[in-house]
Amino acid sequence: MTSRVCLAVICLTVLTGRLAAQADSNRIRLSARGTSDAQPGILVLSGVGLDSVRAIIQRDLTYSDRFFVPPIPDSIATLHGQLNPTLYQDTGAAWLVELEPAIHGVDVKLYDARTGALRNQATVAAPLDGIKDDRLAIHRISDQIVGWTGGVGIAATRIAFVMGLKQVWRIDSDGANLVRVSPADDLAMSPAWSPDGSLLAYSVYRDAVWTLYVQKLAGGAPMRVPNSSAGSDYGPAFSPDGRTLAFAHGAEKGSDIEVADLVKMCCAHRLTFSGALADNVTPTYSPDGNRIAFMSTRSGTPELYVMDNDGTDTHQLVSSAFDANDKALPSYTPSWSPDNAQVVFGRDTQAGGAGRRLFSVMIRSGQVVERSNSGQNEDPSFAPDSRHVVFKSRRSGREQLWILDLESGATRQLPTPGVAQVPAWSRTLGPNP
Amino acid sequence: MNRRSLVALSIAMSVAATACHKSAPPATQPTPTPAPATSMAPPPPPAAAPSSAPVIRSEVDPNAAAAAATATMNDRIHFDYNMSDINSADQSRLDLKAGLMKQFPALRILITGNCDERGSDEYNIALGMRRATAAKDYLIRVGIDASRIDVSSLGRQSPIDPGQTDAAYAANRRDEFKIVAGSQSLRGR
């Protein structure tokens, strides 16, 4: 029996046996069937008044793809008094989370469910209503729990994207809190987050030119990003230190990768010089900031290249691919993982723009691994945990955002009311993003 | 309006009657010929020689003539997938635009390249720019001053047909042409 089924049995058993078990102080015997073979089970229990907080955290832990979170009825998950962790030793769960109200926040405790031992605890400042931006504080509790178990949480993050082919919007990682970011009256494209999550760069189409802006999400007028000459700028990427913005600068004779100094708002200059013959777009920085991967048509086909951050030492990042008739298969939209293990990108598997799948090129080995096998998929963007990517796919019939766990292969949709494209996943957002 | 202008407008009207696309406002289309949905549109007939188009001032409505000329200027051109080469039919369309731009030196235009939804969305902005520039380069080669032509790209952000058929893709792979200055001169003012 899998751990999931086992834990489901546990829940039912708890439901029927809880009161009697607690009454005579005996340990609850819950059909223990061994440990998880894939994901450890985690039970989230909370004091009175924290039901909505618990629900958000349960969903976050599910979306982390690191745990099995059994559905527990409120009557079981709501604690009336101090938790006795030893009662859950035989549940088959690996972890036990206790949430209790604290002054201006939540007391969070993580127990090893098998031994009942307290592993970590913290008091996290968080509002208890969990609405709008306040939800991020609750997501940070989820990320704290994931961190205690040895992982990197992705709950306190947001995804920026273009909706309806028009404006830039952002949405919380769990699909809540959809907010428009770019002006309502202009077309906007290609959002990118600053590393600290305080800025969003995006391009606005005005007077027949795409112009890059950097906008403080806390408020204030967007700041125009300088470029080297007249032309359109789009597809930005922040350097990991947040001081430089790389982007595509397109003029009449093609597109090159440029960088601009965001601290002094100056000094834009080109890194590539093949624009007259080729297009160079969609830069993505390596996590140390030393290298930039990008797409170029310099071979005649869209292919991925990598160069130093000063434009030198350019070479092909991924070997060219061809179909059975020797027609070149284009590669697009690289996204470099925060742990430097891989670059994920979209590649056609059939000539003529069909069968676009996500692939990874592993940095160390150069091995290319297919990551998705259905729908037209492109524009991947890495989450902070280096194992989840958000991407655009038509697998549901129209262009929507989907999230893929590269380790388990699990996918989930991030539903949006309009067609969605060019998603960008933020780093973990601090208290004042 | 002098006779030379009237003749030119007459040419534009006759050409627009056979070659205009659905980009032209319906009220100004001399004939409601639907646009072909692919880039393989048949070439328009060659422009009539000026001598074969006798025009009497009283027979030409300046507004209708200007509308026909505008339709010719607005006529779209189309591209193959992931390409920016201009096919022979569209070269003829560009020749007609060049003729009007030579006739009316005040005309300035904006060419906006567009793409179908395939290919990455940001690469499509670059590809659209290449398509717009291809048309501009052609017009320069046939004698139009570069300063009269601006180029831009909307990538795949402004589809004519939101469908996922080959016909929709073909319709969306296009250059749009817009007169940005000098349109009054088409009315002889």
Coordinates of C-alpha atoms in Angstrom, one line a residue:
Chain A
M1 CA 0.0 0.0 0.0
T2 CA 1.3 3.4 -0.8
S3 CA 1.9 6.0 1.8
R4 CA -0.9 8.1 0.4
V5 CA -3.5 5.4 0.9
C6 CA -2.0 4.6 4.2
L7 CA -2.3 8.2 5.4
A8 CA -5.9 8.3 4.1
V9 CA -6.7 5.3 6.3
I10 CA -5.0 7.1 9.1
C11 CA -7.3 10.1 8.8
L12 CA -10.4 7.9 8.9
T13 CA -9.1 6.1 11.9
V14 CA -8.3 9.3 13.7
L15 CA -11.8 10.5 12.9
T16 CA -13.4 7.6 14.6
G17 CA -10.9 6.8 17.4
R18 CA -9.6 10.2 18.4
L19 CA -11.8 11.0 21.4
A20 CA -11.6 7.6 23.0
A21 CA -7.9 7.4 22.5
Q22 CA -7.3 10.8 24.0
A23 CA -9.7 10.1 26.9
D24 CA -7.7 7.2 28.2
S25 CA -4.3 8.8 27.3
N26 CA -3.3 5.8 25.3
R27 CA -1.4 6.3 22.1
I28 CA -3.6 6.5 19.1
R29 CA -3.1 3.3 17.0
L30 CA -3.6 4.3 13.4
S31 CA -3.0 1.4 11.1
A32 CA 0.7 2.3 10.7
R33 CA 1.9 0.8 7.4
G34 CA 5.4 1.9 7.2
T35 CA 7.1 5.0 5.8
S36 CA 6.6 6.8 2.6
D37 CA 8.2 5.4 -0.5
A38 CA 8.1 8.7 -2.4
Q39 CA 7.1 11.7 -0.4
P40 CA 7.0 11.9 3.4
G41 CA 3.6 12.5 4.9
I42 CA 3.1 15.7 6.8
L43 CA 0.2 16.5 9.1
V44 CA -0.7 20.1 9.8
L45 CA -2.7 20.8 13.0
S46 CA -3.7 24.1 14.3
G47 CA -5.3 25.9 17.2
V48 CA -8.8 27.4 17.0
G49 CA -9.0 30.4 14.6
L50 CA -6.2 29.3 12.3
D51 CA -8.2 27.2 9.9
S52 CA -7.6 29.5 6.9
V53 CA -3.9 29.8 7.7
R54 CA -3.7 26.0 8.0
A55 CA -5.4 25.6 4.6
I56 CA -3.0 27.9 2.9
I57 CA 0.0 26.1 4.4
Q58 CA -1.4 22.7 3.5
R59 CA -1.8 23.8 -0.1
D60 CA 1.7 25.3 -0.1
L61 CA 3.2 22.1 1.2
T62 CA 1.4 20.1 -1.4
Y63 CA 2.6 22.5 -4.1
S64 CA 6.2 22.0 -2.9
D65 CA 5.9 18.5 -4.2
R66 CA 8.1 17.4 -1.2
F67 CA 5.3 16.0 1.0
F68 CA 2.1 14.1 0.9
V69 CA -0.4 16.2 2.7
P70 CA -3.5 14.1 3.6
P71 CA -6.8 15.9 3.6
I72 CA -7.8 16.2 7.3
P73 CA -11.2 17.2 8.4
D74 CA -11.3 20.4 10.5
S75 CA -12.6 18.4 13.4
I76 CA -9.3 16.5 13.5
A77 CA -6.9 19.2 12.4
T78 CA -8.2 21.7 15.0
L79 CA -6.4 21.4 18.3
H80 CA -8.3 22.1 21.5
G81 CA -5.4 22.3 23.9
Q82 CA -1.8 21.4 23.8
L83 CA -0.7 18.9 21.1
N84 CA 0.5 15.6 22.3
P85 CA 2.9 14.6 19.4
T86 CA 3.3 11.0 20.7
L87 CA -0.3 10.3 19.7
Y88 CA 0.8 10.5 16.0
Q89 CA 3.8 8.2 16.2
D90 CA 2.2 5.4 14.3
T91 CA 0.3 7.5 11.7
G92 CA 2.8 6.8 8.9
A93 CA 3.4 10.5 8.7
A94 CA 7.0 11.7 8.9
W95 CA 6.3 15.2 10.1
L96 CA 3.8 16.9 12.3
V97 CA 3.3 20.7 12.2
E98 CA 1.6 22.5 15.0
L99 CA 0.3 26.0 14.5
E100 CA -0.9 28.1 17.5
P101 CA -1.9 31.8 17.6
A102 CA 0.7 34.1 19.0
I103 CA 0.8 37.8 19.5
H104 CA 0.9 39.4 16.0
G105 CA 1.7 36.0 14.5
V106 CA 1.8 32.3 14.7
D107 CA 3.8 29.9 16.8
V108 CA 5.1 27.1 14.5
K109 CA 6.4 23.8 15.7
L110 CA 7.7 21.0 13.6
Y111 CA 7.8 17.5 15.2
D112 CA 9.3 14.3 14.0
A113 CA 6.1 12.4 13.9
R114 CA 7.7 9.0 14.4
T115 CA 9.5 9.9 17.7
G116 CA 7.3 12.8 18.8
A117 CA 10.5 14.9 19.2
L118 CA 10.3 18.6 18.6
R119 CA 12.6 19.4 15.7
N120 CA 12.2 23.2 15.2
Q121 CA 10.0 26.0 16.4
A122 CA 9.6 29.7 15.6
T123 CA 7.2 32.5 16.1
V124 CA 6.4 34.0 12.7
A125 CA 4.9 37.4 12.3
A126 CA 1.8 36.9 10.2
P127 CA -1.7 38.3 10.0
L128 CA -4.3 35.6 10.6
D129 CA -6.8 36.7 7.9
G130 CA -4.6 35.8 5.0
I131 CA -6.0 38.2 2.5
K132 CA -4.2 39.9 -0.5
D133 CA -0.6 40.8 0.2
D134 CA -0.9 39.4 3.8
R135 CA -0.9 36.0 2.3
L136 CA 2.8 36.3 1.7
A137 CA 3.5 36.2 5.4
I138 CA 1.6 32.9 5.7
H139 CA 3.5 31.6 2.7
R140 CA 6.7 32.4 4.5
I141 CA 5.6 30.0 7.3
S142 CA 5.3 27.3 4.7
D143 CA 8.8 28.1 3.4
Q144 CA 10.1 28.0 7.0
I145 CA 8.7 24.5 7.4
V146 CA 10.2 23.3 4.1
G147 CA 13.5 24.8 5.1
W148 CA 13.4 22.9 8.4
T149 CA 13.0 19.7 6.5
G150 CA 16.1 20.5 4.4
G151 CA 14.4 22.0 1.3
V152 CA 13.9 25.4 -0.3
G153 CA 10.4 26.7 -0.2
I154 CA 8.7 28.4 -3.1
A155 CA 5.5 29.5 -1.5
A156 CA 6.4 33.2 -0.7
T157 CA 7.0 33.9 -4.4
R158 CA 5.1 35.5 -7.2
I159 CA 4.9 35.0 -11.0
A160 CA 4.7 37.9 -13.3
F161 CA 3.4 37.3 -16.8
V162 CA 1.5 38.9 -19.7
M163 CA -2.2 38.3 -19.8
G164 CA -4.5 38.6 -22.8
L165 CA -1.5 39.6 -25.0
K166 CA -1.7 43.0 -23.3
Q167 CA -0.5 43.9 -19.8
V168 CA 1.9 42.5 -17.2
W169 CA 0.2 41.0 -14.2
R170 CA 1.5 39.2 -11.2
I171 CA 0.0 36.3 -9.2
D172 CA 1.0 34.5 -6.0
S173 CA 2.6 31.1 -6.4
D174 CA -0.6 29.4 -5.2
G175 CA -2.7 31.1 -7.8
A176 CA -4.2 33.8 -5.5
N177 CA -4.0 37.5 -5.6
L178 CA -3.9 38.4 -9.3
V179 CA -2.8 42.1 -9.7
R180 CA -2.1 44.1 -12.8
V181 CA 1.3 45.8 -12.8
S182 CA 1.8 47.6 -16.1
P183 CA -0.3 50.6 -17.3
A184 CA -3.8 49.7 -18.5
D185 CA -3.6 51.6 -21.7
D186 CA -0.4 50.2 -23.2
L187 CA 0.8 46.9 -24.5
A188 CA 3.5 45.4 -22.3
M189 CA 5.8 42.5 -22.6
S190 CA 8.5 40.3 -21.0
P191 CA 8.5 40.9 -17.2
A192 CA 11.5 40.1 -15.1
W193 CA 12.0 40.3 -11.3
S194 CA 14.9 41.9 -9.5
P195 CA 16.6 39.4 -7.2
D196 CA 15.1 41.0 -4.1
G197 CA 11.7 41.1 -5.6
S198 CA 11.3 44.8 -5.1
L199 CA 11.5 45.7 -8.8
L200 CA 9.8 44.5 -12.0
A201 CA 11.3 45.2 -15.4
Y202 CA 9.1 45.1 -18.4
S203 CA 8.8 46.6 -21.9
V204 CA 6.0 48.9 -23.0
Y205 CA 4.9 49.5 -26.6
R206 CA 4.4 53.2 -27.1
D207 CA 4.8 55.3 -30.2
A208 CA 5.7 52.2 -32.1
V209 CA 8.7 51.4 -29.9
W210 CA 9.2 48.9 -27.1
T211 CA 10.7 50.7 -24.2
L212 CA 12.1 49.0 -21.0
Y213 CA 11.0 50.3 -17.6
V214 CA 12.0 49.3 -14.1
Q215 CA 9.1 49.7 -11.7
K216 CA 9.2 49.6 -7.9
L217 CA 6.4 47.4 -6.8
A218 CA 6.0 49.3 -3.6
G219 CA 5.0 52.3 -5.8
G220 CA 6.4 55.2 -7.7
A221 CA 6.7 56.0 -11.4
P222 CA 8.4 53.5 -13.6
M223 CA 12.0 54.3 -14.5
R224 CA 13.2 54.2 -18.1
V225 CA 16.1 51.9 -18.7
P226 CA 18.8 53.5 -20.9
N227 CA 19.8 51.9 -24.2
S228 CA 22.8 52.4 -26.5
S229 CA 20.8 53.8 -29.4
A230 CA 17.3 54.3 -30.8
G231 CA 15.4 51.1 -31.0
S232 CA 13.2 48.6 -29.1
D233 CA 14.2 46.9 -25.9
Y234 CA 12.6 43.8 -24.5
G235 CA 13.2 40.4 -22.8
P236 CA 15.1 41.7 -19.8
A237 CA 17.0 39.7 -17.1
F238 CA 18.5 41.1 -13.9
S239 CA 22.0 40.1 -13.0
P240 CA 22.0 38.1 -9.7
D241 CA 23.4 41.2 -7.8
G242 CA 20.6 43.3 -9.2
R243 CA 23.0 45.9 -10.5
T244 CA 22.8 45.2 -14.3
L245 CA 20.0 44.5 -16.7
A246 CA 20.6 42.5 -19.8
F247 CA 18.0 42.7 -22.6
A248 CA 17.5 42.5 -26.3
H249 CA 18.0 45.7 -28.2
G250 CA 16.3 45.6 -31.6
A251 CA 16.8 48.0 -34.4
E252 CA 16.3 47.9 -38.2
K253 CA 19.2 45.6 -38.7
G254 CA 18.6 43.0 -36.1
S255 CA 18.6 42.5 -32.4
D256 CA 21.6 42.3 -30.0
I257 CA 22.0 41.6 -26.3
E258 CA 22.8 44.8 -24.4
V259 CA 23.4 45.5 -20.7
A260 CA 22.7 48.7 -18.8
D261 CA 23.9 49.8 -15.3
L262 CA 20.8 50.0 -13.1
V263 CA 22.6 51.7 -10.2
K264 CA 23.7 54.7 -12.2
M265 CA 21.0 54.2 -14.9
C266 CA 23.6 54.6 -17.6
C267 CA 26.2 53.1 -19.8
A268 CA 24.1 50.8 -22.0
H269 CA 26.3 48.9 -24.4
R270 CA 26.1 45.9 -26.7
L271 CA 27.5 42.5 -25.8
T272 CA 26.8 40.8 -29.1
F273 CA 27.5 42.2 -32.6
S274 CA 25.8 39.9 -34.9
G275 CA 22.5 41.8 -35.2
A276 CA 23.0 42.7 -38.8
L277 CA 22.9 39.1 -39.7
A278 CA 21.1 37.5 -36.8
D279 CA 18.8 38.1 -33.9
N280 CA 20.0 37.7 -30.3
V281 CA 17.3 37.7 -27.6
T282 CA 16.2 36.3 -24.2
P283 CA 19.3 36.5 -22.0
T284 CA 19.5 34.6 -18.7
Y285 CA 22.3 35.0 -16.1
S286 CA 24.2 32.1 -14.5
P287 CA 23.7 32.2 -10.7
D288 CA 27.2 33.7 -10.2
G289 CA 26.4 36.4 -12.7
N290 CA 29.5 35.6 -14.7
R291 CA 27.8 34.1 -17.8
I292 CA 24.8 34.8 -19.9
A293 CA 22.9 32.3 -22.0
F294 CA 20.7 33.6 -24.8
M295 CA 19.1 32.6 -28.1
S296 CA 20.6 33.6 -31.4
T297 CA 19.8 33.0 -35.0
R298 CA 23.5 33.3 -36.0
S299 CA 23.5 29.8 -37.4
G300 CA 20.4 30.4 -39.4
T301 CA 18.2 28.6 -36.8
P302 CA 17.3 29.8 -33.3
E303 CA 19.9 28.1 -31.1
L304 CA 21.1 28.6 -27.6
Y305 CA 24.6 30.2 -26.8
V306 CA 26.4 31.2 -23.8
M307 CA 29.0 34.0 -23.3
D308 CA 30.8 35.7 -20.5
N309 CA 29.0 38.7 -19.0
D310 CA 31.3 41.0 -21.0
G311 CA 30.3 39.5 -24.3
T312 CA 33.5 37.4 -24.8
D313 CA 34.0 33.6 -25.0
T314 CA 30.8 32.9 -26.8
H315 CA 30.0 29.3 -27.7
Q316 CA 27.0 27.1 -28.4
L317 CA 25.3 26.0 -25.2
V318 CA 23.2 23.1 -26.6
S319 CA 24.1 21.0 -29.6
S320 CA 21.9 21.6 -32.6
A321 CA 18.9 19.2 -33.2
F322 CA 17.6 18.0 -36.5
D323 CA 14.5 16.0 -37.5
A324 CA 14.5 12.8 -39.6
N325 CA 14.8 14.9 -42.8
D326 CA 17.8 16.8 -41.4
K327 CA 15.8 20.0 -40.9
A328 CA 17.1 22.0 -38.0
L329 CA 14.9 22.1 -34.9
P330 CA 14.9 25.5 -33.2
S331 CA 15.6 26.1 -29.5
Y332 CA 14.3 29.0 -27.5
T333 CA 13.9 30.8 -24.2
P334 CA 16.7 29.6 -21.8
S335 CA 16.2 29.8 -18.0
W336 CA 19.3 29.1 -15.8
S337 CA 18.6 27.2 -12.6
P338 CA 19.5 29.0 -9.3
D339 CA 21.6 26.0 -8.3
N340 CA 23.6 26.2 -11.5
A341 CA 22.7 22.5 -12.3
Q342 CA 20.9 23.1 -15.6
V343 CA 19.4 25.4 -18.2
V344 CA 15.8 24.7 -19.1
F345 CA 14.6 25.7 -22.6
G346 CA 11.9 25.1 -25.2
R347 CA 12.8 23.2 -28.3
D348 CA 10.7 22.1 -31.3
T349 CA 10.6 18.4 -31.8
Q350 CA 9.0 18.7 -35.3
A351 CA 9.8 21.1 -38.1
G352 CA 7.5 24.0 -38.6
G353 CA 7.1 25.1 -35.0
A354 CA 5.2 22.0 -33.8
G355 CA 5.8 19.7 -30.8
R356 CA 7.6 22.3 -28.7
R357 CA 8.8 20.6 -25.5
L358 CA 10.8 21.7 -22.5
F359 CA 14.3 20.3 -22.3
S360 CA 17.2 20.7 -19.8
V361 CA 20.9 20.9 -20.7
M362 CA 22.8 19.8 -17.6
I363 CA 25.7 22.3 -17.0
R364 CA 28.2 19.7 -15.8
S365 CA 27.7 16.9 -18.3
G366 CA 26.2 18.8 -21.3
Q367 CA 23.5 16.1 -21.4
V368 CA 20.1 17.1 -22.8
V369 CA 17.1 15.8 -21.0
E370 CA 13.4 16.1 -22.2
R371 CA 11.2 17.5 -19.4
S372 CA 7.7 17.6 -20.9
N373 CA 5.9 15.4 -23.3
S374 CA 2.6 17.0 -24.1
G375 CA 1.3 20.3 -25.5
Q376 CA 3.2 23.2 -26.9
N377 CA 5.4 24.3 -24.1
E378 CA 7.8 27.3 -23.9
D379 CA 9.1 30.2 -21.8
P380 CA 10.2 28.3 -18.8
S381 CA 11.3 30.3 -15.7
F382 CA 12.9 28.7 -12.6
A383 CA 11.5 28.9 -9.1
P384 CA 14.0 29.5 -6.2
D385 CA 14.1 25.8 -5.3
S386 CA 15.7 25.0 -8.7
R387 CA 13.3 22.1 -9.2
H388 CA 10.1 23.9 -10.3
V389 CA 9.6 25.8 -13.5
V390 CA 6.6 27.8 -14.6
F391 CA 6.0 27.8 -18.3
K392 CA 3.5 28.6 -21.0
S393 CA 1.6 25.7 -22.5
R394 CA -1.4 25.1 -24.8
R395 CA -2.1 21.7 -23.3
S396 CA -5.4 22.8 -21.9
G397 CA -6.5 24.2 -25.3
R398 CA -5.4 27.8 -24.8
E399 CA -2.2 29.4 -23.6
Q400 CA -2.0 29.1 -19.8
L401 CA 0.7 28.9 -17.2
W402 CA 1.7 25.5 -15.8
I403 CA 4.2 24.5 -13.2
L404 CA 6.4 21.5 -13.6
D405 CA 8.3 19.7 -10.8
L406 CA 11.5 18.6 -12.6
E407 CA 12.2 15.9 -10.0
S408 CA 8.8 14.2 -9.9
G409 CA 7.4 15.2 -13.2
A410 CA 4.2 16.5 -11.4
T411 CA 2.5 19.4 -13.2
R412 CA -0.2 21.8 -12.1
Q413 CA -2.0 24.6 -13.8
L414 CA -1.8 28.2 -12.6
P415 CA -5.2 29.2 -13.9
T416 CA -5.6 32.8 -15.2
P417 CA -8.7 34.4 -16.6
G418 CA -7.0 35.4 -19.9
V419 CA -4.4 33.7 -22.1
A420 CA -1.0 33.9 -20.4
Q421 CA 2.6 34.2 -21.7
V422 CA 6.2 35.0 -20.9
P423 CA 6.0 34.0 -17.2
A424 CA 8.8 35.1 -14.8
W425 CA 9.1 33.5 -11.3
S426 CA 10.4 35.7 -8.5
R427 CA 13.0 34.8 -6.0
T428 CA 11.7 34.3 -2.4
L429 CA 10.0 37.6 -1.4
G430 CA 10.9 39.3 1.9
P431 CA 8.6 41.0 4.2
N432 CA 8.4 44.2 2.1
P433 CA 8.5 43.0 -1.5
Chain B
M1 CA -5.1 69.2 -57.9
N2 CA -3.2 69.0 -61.2
R3 CA -3.8 66.5 -63.9
R4 CA -0.7 64.4 -62.9
S5 CA -2.1 63.9 -59.4
L6 CA -5.5 62.9 -60.7
V7 CA -4.0 60.4 -63.0
A8 CA -2.0 58.9 -60.1
L9 CA -5.1 58.7 -58.0
S10 CA -6.9 57.0 -60.7
I11 CA -4.2 54.4 -60.9
A12 CA -4.4 54.0 -57.2
M13 CA -8.1 53.5 -57.4
S14 CA -8.0 50.9 -60.1
V15 CA -5.2 49.0 -58.4
A16 CA -7.0 49.2 -55.0
A17 CA -10.1 47.8 -56.6
T18 CA -8.3 44.6 -57.5
A19 CA -5.6 44.3 -54.9
C20 CA -6.9 45.7 -51.7
H21 CA -7.1 43.5 -48.6
K22 CA -9.4 43.3 -45.7
S23 CA -7.2 45.8 -44.0
A24 CA -8.9 48.5 -45.9
P25 CA -12.1 50.0 -44.3
P26 CA -15.0 48.3 -46.0
A27 CA -16.7 51.6 -46.9
T28 CA -13.7 52.6 -49.0
Q29 CA -13.2 49.4 -50.8
P30 CA -14.3 49.7 -54.5
T31 CA -15.0 46.0 -54.6
P32 CA -15.5 43.7 -51.6
T33 CA -13.0 41.1 -52.6
P34 CA -12.1 39.0 -49.5
A35 CA -8.4 38.9 -48.7
P36 CA -6.6 35.6 -49.3
A37 CA -5.8 34.0 -45.9
T38 CA -2.3 32.9 -46.8
S39 CA 0.9 34.5 -47.9
M40 CA 0.5 32.9 -51.3
A41 CA -1.9 35.6 -52.5
P42 CA -2.0 36.0 -56.2
P43 CA -0.1 39.0 -57.5
P44 CA -2.1 42.1 -58.2
P45 CA -2.4 43.0 -61.9
P46 CA 0.2 45.4 -63.1
A47 CA -0.5 49.0 -62.8
A48 CA -2.2 50.5 -65.8
A49 CA -0.1 52.9 -67.9
P50 CA -1.0 56.5 -67.1
S51 CA -2.1 57.0 -70.7
S52 CA -4.7 54.3 -70.4
A53 CA -6.4 56.0 -67.6
P54 CA -8.0 59.2 -68.9
V55 CA -9.4 61.2 -66.1
I56 CA -11.6 64.2 -66.2
R57 CA -11.5 66.3 -63.1
S58 CA -15.3 66.3 -62.6
E59 CA -15.4 62.5 -62.6
V60 CA -13.0 62.0 -59.7
D61 CA -14.2 62.4 -56.1
P62 CA -11.1 63.5 -54.3
N63 CA -12.1 61.7 -51.1
A64 CA -12.7 58.4 -52.9
A65 CA -9.4 58.8 -54.7
A66 CA -7.6 59.5 -51.5
A67 CA -9.4 56.5 -49.9
A68 CA -8.3 54.3 -52.7
A69 CA -4.7 55.5 -52.4
T70 CA -4.8 55.0 -48.7
A71 CA -6.0 51.5 -49.2
T72 CA -3.1 50.8 -51.5
M73 CA -0.7 52.2 -49.0
N74 CA -2.3 50.1 -46.2
D75 CA -2.3 46.9 -48.2
R76 CA -0.6 44.2 -46.1
I77 CA 2.2 41.9 -47.2
H78 CA 2.7 38.4 -45.8
F79 CA 5.5 36.1 -45.0
D80 CA 6.4 32.4 -44.8
Y81 CA 6.9 30.8 -41.4
N82 CA 10.0 32.1 -39.6
M83 CA 11.0 34.1 -42.7
S84 CA 11.3 37.7 -43.7
D85 CA 11.7 37.3 -47.5
I86 CA 9.3 39.3 -49.6
N87 CA 7.6 37.2 -52.3
S88 CA 7.0 38.4 -55.8
A89 CA 3.3 39.2 -55.3
D90 CA 4.2 41.4 -52.4
Q91 CA 7.0 43.1 -54.3
S92 CA 4.3 44.3 -56.7
R93 CA 2.3 45.6 -53.7
L94 CA 5.4 47.4 -52.5
D95 CA 6.0 48.8 -56.0
L96 CA 2.5 50.4 -55.9
K97 CA 3.2 51.9 -52.5
A98 CA 6.5 53.2 -53.9
G99 CA 4.7 54.8 -56.8
L100 CA 2.4 56.7 -54.6
M101 CA 5.2 57.7 -52.3
K102 CA 7.1 59.1 -55.3
Q103 CA 3.9 60.8 -56.4
F104 CA 3.2 62.3 -53.0
P105 CA 6.5 63.3 -51.4
A106 CA 4.8 64.4 -48.2
L107 CA 3.8 60.8 -47.4
R108 CA 5.6 59.1 -44.5
I109 CA 4.7 55.6 -43.4
L110 CA 5.2 53.3 -40.4
I111 CA 5.7 49.6 -41.2
T112 CA 4.9 47.2 -38.4
G113 CA 6.0 43.6 -38.6
N114 CA 3.8 40.9 -37.1
C115 CA 4.2 37.1 -36.5
D116 CA 2.1 34.1 -35.9
E117 CA 2.1 32.7 -32.3
R118 CA 4.8 30.0 -32.9
G119 CA 8.4 30.7 -32.0
S120 CA 9.2 32.4 -28.7
D121 CA 7.2 35.5 -28.0
E122 CA 10.3 37.7 -27.6
Y123 CA 12.0 36.3 -30.6
N124 CA 8.8 37.2 -32.5
I125 CA 9.5 40.8 -31.8
A126 CA 12.9 40.5 -33.4
L127 CA 11.4 38.6 -36.3
G128 CA 8.7 41.2 -36.8
M129 CA 11.3 43.9 -36.9
R130 CA 13.1 42.0 -39.5
R131 CA 9.9 41.7 -41.6
A132 CA 9.3 45.4 -41.3
T133 CA 12.8 46.2 -42.2
A134 CA 12.7 43.9 -45.2
A135 CA 9.8 46.0 -46.6
K136 CA 11.6 49.2 -45.8
D137 CA 14.8 48.0 -47.5
Y138 CA 12.8 47.1 -50.6
L139 CA 11.2 50.5 -50.8
I140 CA 14.6 52.1 -50.4
R141 CA 15.9 50.0 -53.3
V142 CA 13.1 51.3 -55.5
G143 CA 13.9 54.9 -54.7
I144 CA 12.1 55.9 -51.5
D145 CA 14.2 57.9 -49.1
A146 CA 14.8 56.0 -45.8
S147 CA 13.8 58.9 -43.7
R148 CA 10.2 58.6 -44.9
I149 CA 9.8 55.1 -43.5
D150 CA 9.7 54.1 -39.8
V151 CA 9.7 50.4 -38.8
S152 CA 8.3 48.7 -35.7
S153 CA 7.3 45.2 -34.5
L154 CA 4.4 43.9 -32.5
G155 CA 5.7 40.3 -32.6
R156 CA 2.8 38.0 -32.1
Q157 CA 1.0 40.4 -29.8
S158 CA -1.5 41.7 -32.3
P159 CA -3.0 38.8 -34.3
I160 CA -5.6 39.3 -37.0
D161 CA -6.9 35.8 -36.4
P162 CA -6.5 34.3 -32.9
G163 CA -7.0 30.8 -34.3
Q164 CA -4.4 27.9 -34.4
T165 CA -4.9 27.0 -38.1
D166 CA -2.4 27.3 -40.9
A167 CA -4.7 30.0 -42.4
A168 CA -4.7 32.0 -39.2
Y169 CA -1.0 31.7 -38.9
A170 CA -0.5 32.8 -42.5
A171 CA -2.8 35.8 -42.0
N172 CA -0.9 36.9 -38.9
R173 CA 2.5 36.7 -40.5
R174 CA 2.4 40.2 -42.0
D175 CA 3.6 43.7 -42.3
E176 CA 1.0 46.4 -41.6
F177 CA 1.4 49.8 -43.3
K178 CA 0.2 53.0 -41.9
I179 CA 0.5 56.6 -43.2
V180 CA 1.8 58.7 -40.4
A181 CA 2.2 62.0 -42.3
G182 CA 1.1 63.5 -45.6
S183 CA -2.3 61.9 -46.0
Q184 CA -3.8 65.2 -46.7
S185 CA -1.7 65.5 -49.9
L186 CA -3.7 62.5 -51.3
R187 CA -6.7 64.8 -51.5
G188 CA -4.7 67.3 -53.4
R189 CA -4.3 69.7 -50.5

